[in-house]
Coordinates of C-alpha atoms in Angstrom, one line a residue:
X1 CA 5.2 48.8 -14.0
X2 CA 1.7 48.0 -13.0
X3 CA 1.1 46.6 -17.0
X4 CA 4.0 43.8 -16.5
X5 CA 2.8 43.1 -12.6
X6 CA -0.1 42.4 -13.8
X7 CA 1.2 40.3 -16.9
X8 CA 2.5 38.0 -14.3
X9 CA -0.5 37.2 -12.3
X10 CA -1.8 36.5 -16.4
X11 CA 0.9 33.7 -16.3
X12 CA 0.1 32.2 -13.2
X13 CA -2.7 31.2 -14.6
X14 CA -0.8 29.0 -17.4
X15 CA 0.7 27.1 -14.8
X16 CA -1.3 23.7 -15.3
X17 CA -2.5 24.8 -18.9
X18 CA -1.9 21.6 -21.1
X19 CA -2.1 21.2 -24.5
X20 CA -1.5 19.2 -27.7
X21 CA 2.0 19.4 -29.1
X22 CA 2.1 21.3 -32.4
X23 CA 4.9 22.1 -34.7
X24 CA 5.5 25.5 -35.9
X25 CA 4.4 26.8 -39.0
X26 CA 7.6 27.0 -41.5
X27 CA 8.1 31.1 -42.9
X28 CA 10.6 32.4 -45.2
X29 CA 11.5 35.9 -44.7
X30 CA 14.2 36.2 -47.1
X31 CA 14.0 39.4 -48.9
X32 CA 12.6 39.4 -52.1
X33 CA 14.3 40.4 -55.0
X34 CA 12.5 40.1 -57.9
X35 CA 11.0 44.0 -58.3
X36 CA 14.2 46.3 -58.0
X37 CA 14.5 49.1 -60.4
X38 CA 18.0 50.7 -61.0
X39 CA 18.5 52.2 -64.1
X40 CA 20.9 55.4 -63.3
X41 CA 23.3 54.1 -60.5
X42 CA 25.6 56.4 -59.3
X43 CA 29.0 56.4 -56.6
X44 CA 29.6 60.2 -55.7
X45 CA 31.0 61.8 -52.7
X46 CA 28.8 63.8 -50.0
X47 CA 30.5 67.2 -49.6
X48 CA 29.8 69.8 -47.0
X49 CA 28.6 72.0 -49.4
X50 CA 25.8 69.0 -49.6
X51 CA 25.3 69.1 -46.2
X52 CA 25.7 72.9 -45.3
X53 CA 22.5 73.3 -48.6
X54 CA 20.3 71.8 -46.6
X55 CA 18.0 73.7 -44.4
X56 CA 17.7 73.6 -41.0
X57 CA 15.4 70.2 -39.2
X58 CA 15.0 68.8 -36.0
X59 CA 15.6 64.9 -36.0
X60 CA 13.9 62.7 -33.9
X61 CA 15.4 58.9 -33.9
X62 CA 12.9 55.7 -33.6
X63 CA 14.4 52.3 -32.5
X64 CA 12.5 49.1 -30.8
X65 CA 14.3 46.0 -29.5
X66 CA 12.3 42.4 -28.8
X67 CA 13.5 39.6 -26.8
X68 CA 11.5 35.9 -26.1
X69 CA 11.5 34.2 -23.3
X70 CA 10.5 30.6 -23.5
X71 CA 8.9 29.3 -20.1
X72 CA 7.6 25.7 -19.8
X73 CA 3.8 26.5 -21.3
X74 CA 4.6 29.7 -23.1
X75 CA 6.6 32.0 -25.1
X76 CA 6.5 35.4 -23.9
X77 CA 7.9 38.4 -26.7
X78 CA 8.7 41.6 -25.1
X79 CA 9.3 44.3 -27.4
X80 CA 10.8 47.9 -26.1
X81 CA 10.7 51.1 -27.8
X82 CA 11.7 54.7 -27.8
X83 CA 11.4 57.9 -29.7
X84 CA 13.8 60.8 -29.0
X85 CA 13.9 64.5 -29.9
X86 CA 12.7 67.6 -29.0
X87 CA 10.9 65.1 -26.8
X88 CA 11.2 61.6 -25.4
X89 CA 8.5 58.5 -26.0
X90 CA 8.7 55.1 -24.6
X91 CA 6.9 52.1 -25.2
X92 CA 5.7 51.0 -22.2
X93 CA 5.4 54.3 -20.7
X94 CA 4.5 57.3 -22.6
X95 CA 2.8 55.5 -25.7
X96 CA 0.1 53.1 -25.5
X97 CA 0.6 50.2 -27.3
X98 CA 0.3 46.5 -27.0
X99 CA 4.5 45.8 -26.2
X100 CA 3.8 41.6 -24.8
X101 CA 3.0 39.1 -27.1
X102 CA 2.3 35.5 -25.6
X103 CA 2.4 32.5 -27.3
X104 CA 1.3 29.5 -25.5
X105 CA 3.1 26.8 -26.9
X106 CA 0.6 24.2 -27.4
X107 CA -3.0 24.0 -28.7
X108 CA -4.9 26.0 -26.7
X109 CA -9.4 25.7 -26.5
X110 CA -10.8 29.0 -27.7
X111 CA -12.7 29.4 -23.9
X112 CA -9.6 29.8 -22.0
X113 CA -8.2 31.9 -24.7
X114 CA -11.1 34.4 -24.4
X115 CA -10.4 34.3 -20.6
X116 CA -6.4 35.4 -20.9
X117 CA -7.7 37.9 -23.3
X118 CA -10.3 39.4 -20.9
X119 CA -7.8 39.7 -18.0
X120 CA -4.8 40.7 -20.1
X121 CA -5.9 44.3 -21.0
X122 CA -4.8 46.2 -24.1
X123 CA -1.3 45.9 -23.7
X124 CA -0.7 42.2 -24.4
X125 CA -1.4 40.3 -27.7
X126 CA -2.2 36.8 -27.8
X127 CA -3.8 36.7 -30.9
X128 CA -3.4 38.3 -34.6
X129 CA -5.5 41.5 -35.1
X130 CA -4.8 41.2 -38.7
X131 CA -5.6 36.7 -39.2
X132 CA -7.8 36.4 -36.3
X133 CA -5.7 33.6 -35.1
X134 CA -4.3 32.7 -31.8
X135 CA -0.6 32.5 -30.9
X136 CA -0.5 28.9 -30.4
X137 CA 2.6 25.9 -31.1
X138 CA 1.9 26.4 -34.6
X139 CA 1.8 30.0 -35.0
X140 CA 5.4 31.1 -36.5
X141 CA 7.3 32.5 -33.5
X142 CA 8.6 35.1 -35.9
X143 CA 5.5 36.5 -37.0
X144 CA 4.4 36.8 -33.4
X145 CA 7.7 38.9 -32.8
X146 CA 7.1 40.7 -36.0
X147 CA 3.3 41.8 -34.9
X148 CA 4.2 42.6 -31.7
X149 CA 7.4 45.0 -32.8
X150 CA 5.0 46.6 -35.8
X151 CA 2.4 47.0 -33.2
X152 CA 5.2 49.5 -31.4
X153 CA 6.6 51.3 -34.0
X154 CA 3.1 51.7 -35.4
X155 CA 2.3 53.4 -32.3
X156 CA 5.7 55.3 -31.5
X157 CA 5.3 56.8 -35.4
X158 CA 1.7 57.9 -34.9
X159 CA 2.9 59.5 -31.6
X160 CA 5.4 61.6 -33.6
X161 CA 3.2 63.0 -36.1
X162 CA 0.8 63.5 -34.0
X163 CA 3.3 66.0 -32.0
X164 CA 3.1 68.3 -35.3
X165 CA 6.9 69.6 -35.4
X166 CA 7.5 71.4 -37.9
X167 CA 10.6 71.1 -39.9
X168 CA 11.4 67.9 -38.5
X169 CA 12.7 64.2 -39.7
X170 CA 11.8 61.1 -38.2
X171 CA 14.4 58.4 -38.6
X172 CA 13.7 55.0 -37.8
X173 CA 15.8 52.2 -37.2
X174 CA 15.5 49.0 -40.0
X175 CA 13.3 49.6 -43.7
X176 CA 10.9 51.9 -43.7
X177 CA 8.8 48.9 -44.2
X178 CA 10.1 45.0 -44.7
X179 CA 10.1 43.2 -48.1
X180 CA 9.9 39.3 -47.3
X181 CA 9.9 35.9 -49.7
X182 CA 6.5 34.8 -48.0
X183 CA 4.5 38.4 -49.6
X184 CA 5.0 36.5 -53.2
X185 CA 3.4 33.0 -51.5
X186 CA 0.1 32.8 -53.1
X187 CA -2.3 31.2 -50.9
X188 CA 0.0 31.6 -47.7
X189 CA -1.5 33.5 -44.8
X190 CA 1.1 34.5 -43.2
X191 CA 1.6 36.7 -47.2
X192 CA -1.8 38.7 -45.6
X193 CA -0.2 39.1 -42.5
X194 CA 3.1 40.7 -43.9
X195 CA 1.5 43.0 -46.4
X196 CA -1.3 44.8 -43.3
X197 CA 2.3 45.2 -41.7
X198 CA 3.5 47.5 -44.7
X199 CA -0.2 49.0 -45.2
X200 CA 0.2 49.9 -41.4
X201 CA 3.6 51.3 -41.3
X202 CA 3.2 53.5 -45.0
X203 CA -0.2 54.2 -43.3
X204 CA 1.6 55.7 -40.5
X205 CA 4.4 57.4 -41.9
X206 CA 2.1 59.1 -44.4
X207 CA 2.5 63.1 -44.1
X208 CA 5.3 62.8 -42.4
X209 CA 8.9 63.3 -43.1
X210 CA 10.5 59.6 -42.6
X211 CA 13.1 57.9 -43.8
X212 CA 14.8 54.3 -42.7
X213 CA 17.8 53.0 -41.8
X214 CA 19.4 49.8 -42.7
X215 CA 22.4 49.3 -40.3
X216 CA 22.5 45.5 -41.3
X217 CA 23.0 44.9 -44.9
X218 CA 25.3 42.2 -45.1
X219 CA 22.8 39.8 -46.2
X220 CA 21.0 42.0 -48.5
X221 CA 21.5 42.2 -52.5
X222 CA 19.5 44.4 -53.8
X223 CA 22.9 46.8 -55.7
X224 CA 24.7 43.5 -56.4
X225 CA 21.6 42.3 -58.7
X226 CA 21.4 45.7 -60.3
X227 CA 25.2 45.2 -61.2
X228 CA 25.2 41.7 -62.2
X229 CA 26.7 40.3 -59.2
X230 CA 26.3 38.0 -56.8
X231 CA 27.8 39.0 -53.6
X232 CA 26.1 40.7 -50.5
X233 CA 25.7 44.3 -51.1
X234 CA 27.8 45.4 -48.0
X235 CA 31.0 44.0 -49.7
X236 CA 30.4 45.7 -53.2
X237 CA 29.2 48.4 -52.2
X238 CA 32.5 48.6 -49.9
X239 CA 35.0 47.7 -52.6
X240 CA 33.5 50.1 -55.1
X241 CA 33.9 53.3 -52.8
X242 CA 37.3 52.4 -52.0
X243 CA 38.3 51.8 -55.6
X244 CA 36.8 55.1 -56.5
X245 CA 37.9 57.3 -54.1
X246 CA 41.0 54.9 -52.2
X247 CA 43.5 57.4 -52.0
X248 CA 41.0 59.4 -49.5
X249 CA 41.5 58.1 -45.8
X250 CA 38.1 60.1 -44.7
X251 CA 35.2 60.3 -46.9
X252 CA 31.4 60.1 -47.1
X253 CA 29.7 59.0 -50.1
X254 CA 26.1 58.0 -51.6
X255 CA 25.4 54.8 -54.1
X256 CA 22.2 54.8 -55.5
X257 CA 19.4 55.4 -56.1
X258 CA 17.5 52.3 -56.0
X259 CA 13.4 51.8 -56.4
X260 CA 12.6 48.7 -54.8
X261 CA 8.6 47.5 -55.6
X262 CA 6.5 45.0 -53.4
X263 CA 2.9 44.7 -54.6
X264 CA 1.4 47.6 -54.8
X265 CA 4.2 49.1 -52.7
X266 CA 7.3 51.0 -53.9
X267 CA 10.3 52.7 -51.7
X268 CA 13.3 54.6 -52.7
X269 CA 16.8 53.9 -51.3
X270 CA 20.3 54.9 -51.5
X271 CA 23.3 53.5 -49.6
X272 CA 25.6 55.8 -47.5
X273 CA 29.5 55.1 -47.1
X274 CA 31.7 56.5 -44.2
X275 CA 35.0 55.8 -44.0
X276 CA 37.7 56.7 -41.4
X277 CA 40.8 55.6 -41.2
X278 CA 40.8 52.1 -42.5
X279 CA 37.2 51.6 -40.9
X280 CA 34.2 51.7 -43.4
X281 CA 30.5 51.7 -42.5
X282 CA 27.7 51.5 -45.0
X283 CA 23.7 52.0 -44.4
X284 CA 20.8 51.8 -46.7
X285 CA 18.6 55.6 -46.2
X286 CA 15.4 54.2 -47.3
X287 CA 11.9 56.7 -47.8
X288 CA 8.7 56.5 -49.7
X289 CA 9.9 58.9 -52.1
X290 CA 12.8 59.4 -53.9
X291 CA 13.5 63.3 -53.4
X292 CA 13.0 62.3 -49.3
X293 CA 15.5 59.2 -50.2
X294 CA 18.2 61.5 -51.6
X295 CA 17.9 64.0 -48.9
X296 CA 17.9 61.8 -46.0
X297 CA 20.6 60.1 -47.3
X298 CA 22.9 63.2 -47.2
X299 CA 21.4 64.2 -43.9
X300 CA 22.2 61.4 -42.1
X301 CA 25.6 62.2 -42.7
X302 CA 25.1 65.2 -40.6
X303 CA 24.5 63.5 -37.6
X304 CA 26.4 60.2 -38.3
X305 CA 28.3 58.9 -35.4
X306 CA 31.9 57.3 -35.6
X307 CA 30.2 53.9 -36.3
X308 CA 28.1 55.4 -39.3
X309 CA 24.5 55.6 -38.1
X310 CA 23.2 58.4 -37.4
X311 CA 23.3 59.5 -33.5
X312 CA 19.1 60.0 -33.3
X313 CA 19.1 56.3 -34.2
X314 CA 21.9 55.4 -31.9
X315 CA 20.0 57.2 -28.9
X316 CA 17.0 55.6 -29.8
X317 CA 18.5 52.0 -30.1
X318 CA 20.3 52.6 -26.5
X319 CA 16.9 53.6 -24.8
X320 CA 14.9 50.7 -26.1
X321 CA 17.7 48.0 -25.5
X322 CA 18.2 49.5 -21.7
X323 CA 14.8 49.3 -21.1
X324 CA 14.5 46.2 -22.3
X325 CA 17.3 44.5 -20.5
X326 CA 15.2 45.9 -17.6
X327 CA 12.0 44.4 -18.0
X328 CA 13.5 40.7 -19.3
X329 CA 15.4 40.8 -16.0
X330 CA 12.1 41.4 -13.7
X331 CA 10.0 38.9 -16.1
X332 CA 12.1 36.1 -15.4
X333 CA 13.0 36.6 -11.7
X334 CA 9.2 37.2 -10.9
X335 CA 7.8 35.1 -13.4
X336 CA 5.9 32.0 -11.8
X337 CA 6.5 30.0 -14.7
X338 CA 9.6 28.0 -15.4
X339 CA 12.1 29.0 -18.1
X340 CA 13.2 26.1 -20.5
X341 CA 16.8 25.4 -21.3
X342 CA 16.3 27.7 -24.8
X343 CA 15.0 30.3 -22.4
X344 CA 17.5 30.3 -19.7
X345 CA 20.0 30.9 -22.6
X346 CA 18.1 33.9 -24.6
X347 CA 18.1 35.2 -20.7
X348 CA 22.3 34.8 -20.4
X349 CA 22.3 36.3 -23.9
X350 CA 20.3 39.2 -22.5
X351 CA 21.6 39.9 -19.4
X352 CA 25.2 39.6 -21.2
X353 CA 24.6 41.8 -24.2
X354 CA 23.3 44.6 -21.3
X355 CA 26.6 44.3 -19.2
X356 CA 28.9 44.8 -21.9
X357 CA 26.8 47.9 -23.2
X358 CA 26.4 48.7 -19.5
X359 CA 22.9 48.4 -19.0
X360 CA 22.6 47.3 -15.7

């Protein structure tokens, strides 16, 4: 781990930085709703037949995980990640890719700036590559952890098709790309920001089979506006299945399709329900076309584990959450800064959240 050694010698070097207080910059990333298209929705059940039709593919599963630490002159964002199949990528290891994002959490002159650049290599970002700006109090935290995490599933993605496998499926963990409030914000940079991360993630994911999934959609309502409601999607979607096909104790099924359109952008996307016994799971299968949307959808019920995602994604999540339980652990016990109270409680969190996975 020569990379985070030499990370903290970088942060020695903040030990009498000083700064002006700045707030941080407000961001809403909310998802947009205003651009879904859902003309033909449909509730039907996934057979085996509709599994058993589909030809033969190797899966590989993508998954990163971020965690910030907040020291007493910084904010440091380590983000993790890992792509399994046929073979095995991490991020740091087998992929290069900038994984440390440091935020120094006051104003900072441009001099020493340009000095922690020069000595922090190519695998830690203090500044946007898309704005130009430096991760400073003001910068949103959130965008910093949202650069940094693009900047590593960018990378893993690009590793995968560069691998050429033919007859394979990349699925990656969260939307194939993200839909906030703040790209509708006229005039807000942080909108400029958010749309390079789509460009950069269709960009990768271009001539490639891909799809993503949404394990987490118990804030999202993109079905409940198509049906006039205004409950999360997760509970619909949940008491629509059950309604239709109750007297079932197993069954999967598939509510869709959807065509959800940001900018220039569009993506395709159909929810999948699992239930056994009285435990129900849904996802949202999301691709950049609507054939690849339907299909993935009833492959992921191939490999779908008792808790609904699909095991490649499962693997994947596992790896880059060990890993980095791992690294946050060494950061803070070598670290020769001083972790704040907020940062001696995202470290608890941490360290707890890895002993009761049993990542130690």
């Amino acid at each position: 781990m020569d990379e985070l050694f030499r990370f903290i010698e970088l942060l020695a070097k903040l030990k009498d930085e000083v700064g002006e207080f700045m707030p941080s910059e407000p961001l809403d990333l909310s998802d947009v709703y205003i651009n879904v298209r859902c003309r033909e929705l449909e509730v039907r059940l996934i057979t085996e037949d509709d599994v058993k039709g589909l030809k033969p593919m190797k899966l590989f599963g993508l998954d990163s995980q971020s965690s910030i630490i907040r020291f007493e002159n910084a904010d440091v964002y380590v983000v993790t990640g890992a792509l399994v199949g046929e073979e095995n990528l991490l991020v740091p290891g087998g992929v290069k890719a900038r994984w440390l994002g440091l935020r120094l959490r006051f104003k900072a002159n441009e001099d020493s700036i340009i000095g922690l650049e020069h000595e922090a290599g190519e695998y830690v970002l203090l500044r946007s590559s898309t704005l130009g700006r430096v991760f400073d109090g003001s910068y949103n935290e959130e965008a910093v952890r949202d650069e940094v995490r693009t900047e590593v599933e960018v990378k893993l993605t690009e590793a995968y098709g560069a691998m050429g496998v033919r007859d394979s499926l990349l699925l990656i963990d969260g939307p194939i790309f993200p839909t906030p409030r703040v790209l509708t914000m006229v005039g807000n940079p942080y909108a400029d920001l958010y749309e390079d991360f789509i460009r950069r993630r269709v960009s990768a994911v271009n001539g490639v089979a891909a799809i993503g999934i949404v394990k987490r959609i118990s804030q999202s309502t993109y079905y409940s506006r198509c049906k006039g409601f205004s409950i999360d999607d997760d509970t619909l979607i949940k008491n629509e299945t059950v309604r239709q096909f109750g007297d079932r104790r197993f069954f999967t099924a598939m509510v869709g399709p959807l065509e959800i359109v940001i900018n220039e952008h569009t993506k395709y996307a159909w929810y999948v329900v699992s239930r056994v016994g009285k435990e129900i799971n849904v996802i949202r299968v999301e691709a950049l076309n609507t054939e690849l949307a339907e299909e993935g959808a009833i492959r992921s019920v191939a490999y779908m584990g008792m808790d609904g995602v699909p095991i490649p994604v499962s693997i994947a999540d596992r790896l880059s959450r060990r890993l980095n339980v791992s690294l946050i652990r060494l950061l803070a016990s070598l670290s020769p800064l001083r972790l704040t109270y907020e940062g001696l409680e995202e470290l608890g969190r941490v360290m707890r959240e890895g002993e009761w996975r049993g990542e130690h």
